[in-house]
CSV table of C-alpha atoms in Angstrom, one decimal:
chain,number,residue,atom,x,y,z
A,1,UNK,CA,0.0,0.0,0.0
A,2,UNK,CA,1.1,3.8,-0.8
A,3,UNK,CA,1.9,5.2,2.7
A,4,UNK,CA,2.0,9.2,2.9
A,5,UNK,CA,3.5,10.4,6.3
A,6,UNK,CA,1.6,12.2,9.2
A,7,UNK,CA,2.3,13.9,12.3
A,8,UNK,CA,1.1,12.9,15.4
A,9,UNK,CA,-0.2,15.0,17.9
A,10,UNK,CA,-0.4,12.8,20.7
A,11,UNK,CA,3.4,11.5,20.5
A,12,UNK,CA,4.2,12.7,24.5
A,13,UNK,CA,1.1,9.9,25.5
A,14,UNK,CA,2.5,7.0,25.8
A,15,UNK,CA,1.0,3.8,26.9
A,16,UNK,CA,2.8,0.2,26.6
A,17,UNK,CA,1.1,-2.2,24.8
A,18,UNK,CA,3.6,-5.1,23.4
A,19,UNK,CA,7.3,-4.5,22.9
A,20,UNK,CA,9.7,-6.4,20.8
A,21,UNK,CA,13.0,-6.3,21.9
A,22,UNK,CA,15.9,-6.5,19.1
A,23,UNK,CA,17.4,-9.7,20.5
A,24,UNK,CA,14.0,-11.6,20.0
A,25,UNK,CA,14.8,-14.7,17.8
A,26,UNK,CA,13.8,-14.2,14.3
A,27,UNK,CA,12.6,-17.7,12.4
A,28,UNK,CA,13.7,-17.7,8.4
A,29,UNK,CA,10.9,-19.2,6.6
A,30,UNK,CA,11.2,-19.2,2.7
A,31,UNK,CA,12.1,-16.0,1.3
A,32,UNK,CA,10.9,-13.9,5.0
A,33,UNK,CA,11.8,-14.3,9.0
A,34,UNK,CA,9.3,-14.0,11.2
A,35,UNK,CA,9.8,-13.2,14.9
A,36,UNK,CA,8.5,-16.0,17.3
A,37,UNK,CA,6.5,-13.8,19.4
A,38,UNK,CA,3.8,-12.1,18.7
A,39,UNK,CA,4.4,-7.6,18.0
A,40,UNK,CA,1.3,-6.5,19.6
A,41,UNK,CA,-1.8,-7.8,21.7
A,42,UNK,CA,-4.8,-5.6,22.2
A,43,UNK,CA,-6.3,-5.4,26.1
A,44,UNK,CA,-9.5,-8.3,25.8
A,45,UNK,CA,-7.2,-10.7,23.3
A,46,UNK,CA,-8.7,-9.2,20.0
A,47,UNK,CA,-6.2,-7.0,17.6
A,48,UNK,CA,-7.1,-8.6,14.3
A,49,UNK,CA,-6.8,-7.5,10.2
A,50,UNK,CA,-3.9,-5.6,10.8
A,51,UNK,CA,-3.4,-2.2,8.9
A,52,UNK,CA,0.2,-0.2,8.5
A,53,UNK,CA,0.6,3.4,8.0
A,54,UNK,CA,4.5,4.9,8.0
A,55,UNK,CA,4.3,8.1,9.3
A,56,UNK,CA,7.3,9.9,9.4
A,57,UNK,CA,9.6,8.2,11.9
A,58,UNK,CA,6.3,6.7,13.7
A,59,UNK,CA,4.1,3.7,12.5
A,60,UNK,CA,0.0,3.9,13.0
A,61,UNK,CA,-1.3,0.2,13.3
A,62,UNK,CA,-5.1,0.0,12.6
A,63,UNK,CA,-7.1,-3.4,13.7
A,64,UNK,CA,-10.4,-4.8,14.2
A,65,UNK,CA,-11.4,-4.8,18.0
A,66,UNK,CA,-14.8,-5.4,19.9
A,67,UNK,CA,-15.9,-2.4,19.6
A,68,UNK,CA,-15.0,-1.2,16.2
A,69,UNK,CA,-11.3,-0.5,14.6
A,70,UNK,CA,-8.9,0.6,16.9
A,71,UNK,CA,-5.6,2.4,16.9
A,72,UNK,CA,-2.2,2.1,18.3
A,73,UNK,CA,1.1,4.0,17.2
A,74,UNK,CA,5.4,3.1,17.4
A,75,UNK,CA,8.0,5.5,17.8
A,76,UNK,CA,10.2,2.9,17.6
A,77,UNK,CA,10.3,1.1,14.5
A,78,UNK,CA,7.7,-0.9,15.7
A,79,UNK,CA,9.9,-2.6,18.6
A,80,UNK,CA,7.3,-1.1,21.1
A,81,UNK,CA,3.4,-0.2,20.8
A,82,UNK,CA,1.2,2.3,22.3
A,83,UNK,CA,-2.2,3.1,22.1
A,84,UNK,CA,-3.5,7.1,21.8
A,85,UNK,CA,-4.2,9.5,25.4
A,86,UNK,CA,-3.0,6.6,27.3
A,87,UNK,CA,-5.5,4.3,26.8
A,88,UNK,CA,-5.8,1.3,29.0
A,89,UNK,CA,-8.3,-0.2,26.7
A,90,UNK,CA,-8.6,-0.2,22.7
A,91,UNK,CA,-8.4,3.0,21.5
A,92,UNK,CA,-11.2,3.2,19.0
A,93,UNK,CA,-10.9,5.4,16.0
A,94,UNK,CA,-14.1,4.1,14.1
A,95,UNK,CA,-17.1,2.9,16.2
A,96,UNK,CA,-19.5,0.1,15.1
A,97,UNK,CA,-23.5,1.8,15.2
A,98,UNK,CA,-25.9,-0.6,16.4
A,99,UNK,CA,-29.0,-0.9,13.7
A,100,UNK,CA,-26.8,0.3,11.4
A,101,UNK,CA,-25.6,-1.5,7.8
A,102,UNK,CA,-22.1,-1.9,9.6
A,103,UNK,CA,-23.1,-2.7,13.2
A,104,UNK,CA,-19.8,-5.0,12.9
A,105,UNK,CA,-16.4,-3.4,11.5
A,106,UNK,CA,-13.6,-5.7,10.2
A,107,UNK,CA,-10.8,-5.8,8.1
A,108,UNK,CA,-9.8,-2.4,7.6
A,109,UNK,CA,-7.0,-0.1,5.2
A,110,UNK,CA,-6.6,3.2,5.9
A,111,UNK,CA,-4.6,5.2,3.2
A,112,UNK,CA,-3.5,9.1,3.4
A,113,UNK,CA,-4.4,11.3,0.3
A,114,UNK,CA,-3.7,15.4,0.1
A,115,UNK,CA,-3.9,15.5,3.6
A,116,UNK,CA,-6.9,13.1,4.5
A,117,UNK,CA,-6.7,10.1,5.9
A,118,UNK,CA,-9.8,7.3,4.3
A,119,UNK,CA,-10.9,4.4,6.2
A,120,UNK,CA,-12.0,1.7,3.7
A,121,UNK,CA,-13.4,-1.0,5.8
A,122,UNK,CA,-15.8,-3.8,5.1
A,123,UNK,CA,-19.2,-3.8,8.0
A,124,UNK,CA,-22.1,-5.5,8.3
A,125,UNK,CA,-25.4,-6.3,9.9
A,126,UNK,CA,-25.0,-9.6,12.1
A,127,UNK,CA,-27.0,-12.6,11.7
A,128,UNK,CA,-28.6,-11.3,8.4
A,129,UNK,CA,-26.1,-13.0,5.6
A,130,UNK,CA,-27.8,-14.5,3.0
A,131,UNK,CA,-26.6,-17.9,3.9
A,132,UNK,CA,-25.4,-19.3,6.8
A,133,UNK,CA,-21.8,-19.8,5.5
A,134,UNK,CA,-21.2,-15.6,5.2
A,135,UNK,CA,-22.1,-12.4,6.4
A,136,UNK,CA,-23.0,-9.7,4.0
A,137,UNK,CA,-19.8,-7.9,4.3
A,138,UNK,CA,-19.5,-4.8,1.8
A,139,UNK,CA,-17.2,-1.7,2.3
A,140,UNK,CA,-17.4,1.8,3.8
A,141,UNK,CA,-15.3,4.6,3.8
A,142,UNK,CA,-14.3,6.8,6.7
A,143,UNK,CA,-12.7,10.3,6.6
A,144,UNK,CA,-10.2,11.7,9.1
A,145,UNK,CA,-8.4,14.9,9.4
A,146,UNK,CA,-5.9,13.8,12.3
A,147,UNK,CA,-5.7,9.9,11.7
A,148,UNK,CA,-7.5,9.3,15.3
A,149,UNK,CA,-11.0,9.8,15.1
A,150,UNK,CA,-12.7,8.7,11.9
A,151,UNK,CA,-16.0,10.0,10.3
A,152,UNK,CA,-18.0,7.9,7.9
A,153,UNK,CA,-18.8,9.9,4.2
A,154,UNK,CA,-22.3,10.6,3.3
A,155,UNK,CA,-22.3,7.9,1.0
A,156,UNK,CA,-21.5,5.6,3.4
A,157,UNK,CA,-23.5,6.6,6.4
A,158,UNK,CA,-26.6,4.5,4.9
A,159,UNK,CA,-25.0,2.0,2.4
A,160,UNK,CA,-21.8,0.9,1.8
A,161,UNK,CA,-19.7,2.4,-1.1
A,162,UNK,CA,-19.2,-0.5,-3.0
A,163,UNK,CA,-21.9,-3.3,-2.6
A,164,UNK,CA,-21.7,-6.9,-3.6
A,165,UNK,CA,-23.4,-8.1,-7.0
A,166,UNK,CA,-26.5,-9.9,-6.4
A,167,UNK,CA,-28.3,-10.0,-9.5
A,168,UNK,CA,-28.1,-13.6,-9.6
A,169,UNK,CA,-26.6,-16.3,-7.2
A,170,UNK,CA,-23.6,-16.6,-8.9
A,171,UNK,CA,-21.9,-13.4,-9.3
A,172,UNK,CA,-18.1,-13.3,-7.6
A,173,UNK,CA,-18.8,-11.3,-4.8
A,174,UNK,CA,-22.6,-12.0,-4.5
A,175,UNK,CA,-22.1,-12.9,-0.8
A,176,UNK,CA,-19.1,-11.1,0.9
A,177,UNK,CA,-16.4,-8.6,0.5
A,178,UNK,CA,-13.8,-8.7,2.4
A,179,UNK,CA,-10.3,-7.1,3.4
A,180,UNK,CA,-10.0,-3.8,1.1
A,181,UNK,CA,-6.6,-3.4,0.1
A,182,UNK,CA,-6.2,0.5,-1.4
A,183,UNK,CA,-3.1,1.9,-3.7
A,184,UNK,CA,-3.7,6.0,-4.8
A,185,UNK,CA,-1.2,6.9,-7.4
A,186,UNK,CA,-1.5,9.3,-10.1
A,187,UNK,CA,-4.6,10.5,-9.6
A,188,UNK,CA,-6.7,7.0,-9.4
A,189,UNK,CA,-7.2,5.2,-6.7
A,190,UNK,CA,-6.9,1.2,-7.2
A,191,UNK,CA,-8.2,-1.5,-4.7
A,192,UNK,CA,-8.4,-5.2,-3.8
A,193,UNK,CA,-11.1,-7.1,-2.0
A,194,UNK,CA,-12.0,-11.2,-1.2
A,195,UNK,CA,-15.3,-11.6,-2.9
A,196,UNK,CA,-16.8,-14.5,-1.9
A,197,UNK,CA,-19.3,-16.8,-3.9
A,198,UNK,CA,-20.7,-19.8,-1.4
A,199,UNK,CA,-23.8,-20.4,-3.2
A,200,UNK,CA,-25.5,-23.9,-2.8
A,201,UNK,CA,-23.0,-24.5,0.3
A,202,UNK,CA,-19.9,-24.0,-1.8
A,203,UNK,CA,-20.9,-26.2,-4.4
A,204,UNK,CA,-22.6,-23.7,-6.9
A,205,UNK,CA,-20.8,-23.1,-10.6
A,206,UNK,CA,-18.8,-20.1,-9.3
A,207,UNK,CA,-18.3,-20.9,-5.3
A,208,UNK,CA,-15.1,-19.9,-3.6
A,209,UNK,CA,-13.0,-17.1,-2.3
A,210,UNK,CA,-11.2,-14.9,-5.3
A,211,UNK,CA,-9.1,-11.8,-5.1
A,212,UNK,CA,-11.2,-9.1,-6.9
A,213,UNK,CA,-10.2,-5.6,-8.2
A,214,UNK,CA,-11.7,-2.0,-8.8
A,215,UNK,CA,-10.5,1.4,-9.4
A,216,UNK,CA,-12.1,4.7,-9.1
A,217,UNK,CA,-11.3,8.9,-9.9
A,218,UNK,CA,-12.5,9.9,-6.2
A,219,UNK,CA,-12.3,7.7,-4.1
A,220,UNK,CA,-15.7,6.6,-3.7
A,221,UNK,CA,-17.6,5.7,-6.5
A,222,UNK,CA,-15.5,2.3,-7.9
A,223,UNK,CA,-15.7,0.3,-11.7
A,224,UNK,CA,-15.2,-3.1,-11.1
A,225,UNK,CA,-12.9,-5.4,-12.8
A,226,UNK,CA,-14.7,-8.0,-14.2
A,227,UNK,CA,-11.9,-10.6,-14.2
A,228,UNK,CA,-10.5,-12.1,-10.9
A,229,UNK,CA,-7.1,-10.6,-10.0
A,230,UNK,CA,-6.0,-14.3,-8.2
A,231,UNK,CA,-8.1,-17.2,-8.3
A,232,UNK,CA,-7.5,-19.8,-5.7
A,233,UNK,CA,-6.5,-22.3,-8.9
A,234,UNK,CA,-3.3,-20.4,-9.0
A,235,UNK,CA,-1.9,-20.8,-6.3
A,236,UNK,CA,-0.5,-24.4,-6.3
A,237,UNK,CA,0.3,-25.1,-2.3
A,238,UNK,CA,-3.1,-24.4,-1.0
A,239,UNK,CA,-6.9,-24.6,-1.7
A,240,UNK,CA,-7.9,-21.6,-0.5
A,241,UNK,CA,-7.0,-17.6,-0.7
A,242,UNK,CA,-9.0,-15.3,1.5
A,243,UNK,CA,-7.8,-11.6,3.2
A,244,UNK,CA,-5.3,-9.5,0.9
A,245,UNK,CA,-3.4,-6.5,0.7
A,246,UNK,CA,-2.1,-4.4,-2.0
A,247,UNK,CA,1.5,-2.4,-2.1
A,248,UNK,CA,3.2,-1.2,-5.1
A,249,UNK,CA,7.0,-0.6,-4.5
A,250,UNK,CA,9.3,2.5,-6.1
A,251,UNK,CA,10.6,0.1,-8.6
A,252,UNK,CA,7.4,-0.4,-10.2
A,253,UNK,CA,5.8,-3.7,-9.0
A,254,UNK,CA,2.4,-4.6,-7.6
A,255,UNK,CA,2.3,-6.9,-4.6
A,256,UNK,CA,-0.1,-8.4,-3.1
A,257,UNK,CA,0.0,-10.4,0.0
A,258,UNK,CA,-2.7,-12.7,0.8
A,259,UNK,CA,-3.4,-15.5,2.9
A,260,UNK,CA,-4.5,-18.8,2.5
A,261,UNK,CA,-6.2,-21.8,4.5
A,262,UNK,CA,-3.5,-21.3,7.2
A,263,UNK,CA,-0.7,-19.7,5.7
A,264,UNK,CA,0.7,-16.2,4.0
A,265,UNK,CA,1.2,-16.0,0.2
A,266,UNK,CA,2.7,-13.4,-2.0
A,267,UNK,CA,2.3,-12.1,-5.7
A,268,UNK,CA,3.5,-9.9,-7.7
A,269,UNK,CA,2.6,-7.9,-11.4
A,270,UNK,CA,4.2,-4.9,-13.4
A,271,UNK,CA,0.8,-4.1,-13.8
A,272,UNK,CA,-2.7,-3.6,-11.2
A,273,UNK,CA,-4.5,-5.9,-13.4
A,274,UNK,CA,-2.3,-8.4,-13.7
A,275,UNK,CA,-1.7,-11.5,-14.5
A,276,UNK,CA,0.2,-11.6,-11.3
A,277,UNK,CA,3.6,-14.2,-10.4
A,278,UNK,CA,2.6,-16.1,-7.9
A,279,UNK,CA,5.7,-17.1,-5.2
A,280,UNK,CA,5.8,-21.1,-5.7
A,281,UNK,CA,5.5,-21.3,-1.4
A,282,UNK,CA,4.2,-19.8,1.4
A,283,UNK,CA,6.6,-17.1,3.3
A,284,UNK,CA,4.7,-17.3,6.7
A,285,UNK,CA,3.0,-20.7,8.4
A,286,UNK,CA,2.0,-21.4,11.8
A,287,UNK,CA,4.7,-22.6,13.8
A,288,UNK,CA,4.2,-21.2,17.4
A,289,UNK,CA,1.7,-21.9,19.9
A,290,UNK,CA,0.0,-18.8,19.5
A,291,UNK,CA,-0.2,-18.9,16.1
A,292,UNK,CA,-1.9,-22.2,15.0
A,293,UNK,CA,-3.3,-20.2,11.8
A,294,UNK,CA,-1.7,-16.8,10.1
A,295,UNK,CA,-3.7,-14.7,8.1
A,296,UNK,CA,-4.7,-10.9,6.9
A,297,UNK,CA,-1.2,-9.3,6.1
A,298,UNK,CA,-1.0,-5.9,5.3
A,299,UNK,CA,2.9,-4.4,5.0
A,300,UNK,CA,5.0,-1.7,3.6
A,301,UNK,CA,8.5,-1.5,1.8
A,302,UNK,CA,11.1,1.0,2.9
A,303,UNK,CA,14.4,0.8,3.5
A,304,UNK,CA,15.5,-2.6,1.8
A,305,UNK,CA,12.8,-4.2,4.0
A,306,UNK,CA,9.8,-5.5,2.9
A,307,UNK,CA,7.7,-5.9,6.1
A,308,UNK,CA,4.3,-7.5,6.7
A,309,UNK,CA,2.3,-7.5,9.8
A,310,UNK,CA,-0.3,-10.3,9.8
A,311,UNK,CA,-2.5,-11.6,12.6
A,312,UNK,CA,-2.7,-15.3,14.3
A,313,UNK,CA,-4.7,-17.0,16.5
A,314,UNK,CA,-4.6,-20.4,18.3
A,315,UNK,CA,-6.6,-23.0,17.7
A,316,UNK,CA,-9.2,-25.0,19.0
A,317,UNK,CA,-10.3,-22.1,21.0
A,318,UNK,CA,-9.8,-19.1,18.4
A,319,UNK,CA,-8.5,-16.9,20.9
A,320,UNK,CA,-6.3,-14.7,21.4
A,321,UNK,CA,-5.9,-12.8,18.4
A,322,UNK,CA,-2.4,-11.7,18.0
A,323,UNK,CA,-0.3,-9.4,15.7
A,324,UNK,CA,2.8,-11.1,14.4
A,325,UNK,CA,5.8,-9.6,11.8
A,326,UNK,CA,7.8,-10.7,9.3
A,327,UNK,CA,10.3,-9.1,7.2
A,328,UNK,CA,12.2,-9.9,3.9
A,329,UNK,CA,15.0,-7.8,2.1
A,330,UNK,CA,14.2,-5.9,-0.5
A,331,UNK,CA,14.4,-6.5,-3.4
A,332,UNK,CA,12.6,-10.1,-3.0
A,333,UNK,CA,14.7,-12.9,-4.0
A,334,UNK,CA,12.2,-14.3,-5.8
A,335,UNK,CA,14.0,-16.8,-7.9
């Protein structure tokens, strides 16, 4: 994702939250290390979806909470965490509305453009999917001045921005979208999203998970593409592709980093639409306790580093949900 630097106001409140110390041991896993421990942990257990904004020598990590998405900020590099006004609970930056289209927030990206910051997340009204294997995710959009609190657009106050397709039962996104991933460059703004198809219980003509694209002039009103960007098919070690994120680096790729049934993938394209050259492995798989699946990365590439931040959560119970890191040098040795 394009990240365009801010200044925090609120840099002299400071409020632990998880620290990573530069001696913690660092696993190599294909092409990436990963550190053993998890980066950041949220006060109930719950710091999901991570999203990354540089910001001058400070990170801002977004992530889905209880109560919304939720905030916390590194001066450090991220080797330490904090959460806005000393917050000893999530610091929410978008609130869920009860009754409302989005009365549950998830998987977020939050992008800065001439001096706004825009929330695209994807909400929606629980225990009213059209089937019982989804909820009807779609995406909103959220404006901020100062990157803390977020207010939703007009056009997103009743409706989402971009809504699935449900003229018939088996459009590509006719059920969910998921995980927005945003690039603005040049005047055009360019996004991914999971659009989910799991008519007749996965077993309809065009069922399954499939990394969709759109683009759009403003920011709001989006053109589909009509062709998948990734479709699970392609990638050759798993069956599945799900949550996604979209960079594009100085030297002219597009990446995307998604994640599979359990594990992290990575792509890349000289071009948005693709087609897209799929790394032949994964570069992150569970291999902690805490981490017994790995999935919604979202990253940035700066200094010879191509970093991701993903979450994981142990199974059987599902719980905690963790924020974990892994890093790679840039360029990729892709060969």
């Amino acid at each position: 994702m394009k990240k365009i630097v801010l200044t925090l106001g609120f840099v002299s409140c400071l409020l632990l939250c998880c620290s990573r110390s530069a001696n913690d041991p660092m696993s190599e896993q294909s092409i990436f290390e990963r550190t053993e421990s998890p980066v950041y942990s949220s006060p109930i257990g719950l710091a999901g979806d991570p999203s990354i904004l540089k910001s001058g020598d400070s990170l801002l990590l977004y992530y889905t909470a209880e109560e919304g998405i939720a905030l916390a900020y590194s001066l450090d590099n991220g080797q330490n965490w904090m959460r806005p006004t000393n917050a000893s609970s999530d610091f929410i930056a978008l609130e869920k509305r009860p009754d409302a289209w989005d009365n549950v927030l998830e998987t977020v990206e939050v992008i800065k453009v001439n001096e706004e910051f825009k929330m695209y997340y994807t909400g929606y009204r629980e225990g009213e999917g059209d089937t019982p294997q989804a909820e009807n995710y779609e995406i909103g959009l959220a404006t901020s001045r100062d990157g803390l609190r977020f207010e939703r657009v007009a056009e997103s106050i009743e409706a989402p921005i971009i809504q699935r397709d449900v003229s018939n039962d088996n459009t590509l996104d006719r059920h969910a979208m998921t995980s927005p991933g945003v690039v603005y460059e040049n005047g055009t703004y360019y996004m991914i999203y999971a659009g989910w198809n799991v008519a007749d219980n996965w077993t309809g003509p065009n069922a399954g998970i499939r990394i969709l694209g759109a683009t759009s002039t403003d920011g709001i009103r989006w053109e589909k593409i009509a062709a998948p960007i990734i479709s699970p098919s392609e990638v050759t070690y798993s069956p599945d592709i799900n949550e996604a994120t979209l960079m594009k680096s100085e030297d002219g790729w597009w990446y995307i980093v998604f994640s599979t049934d359990r594990s992290i993938g990575i792509a890349r394209s000289n071009s948005f639409s693709g087609s897209y050259q799929i790394y032949p492995e994964a570069i992150v798989d569970p291999l902690f306790e805490w981490d017994s699946e790995v999935t919604a990365p979202d990253g940035i590439i700066e200094n010879g580093k191509f970093r991701i931040w993903y979450h994981g959560v142990k199974e059987p119970e599902y719980w905690p949900w963790l924020i974990g890191y892994a890093e790679a040098d840039y360029p990729l040795n892709w060969e």
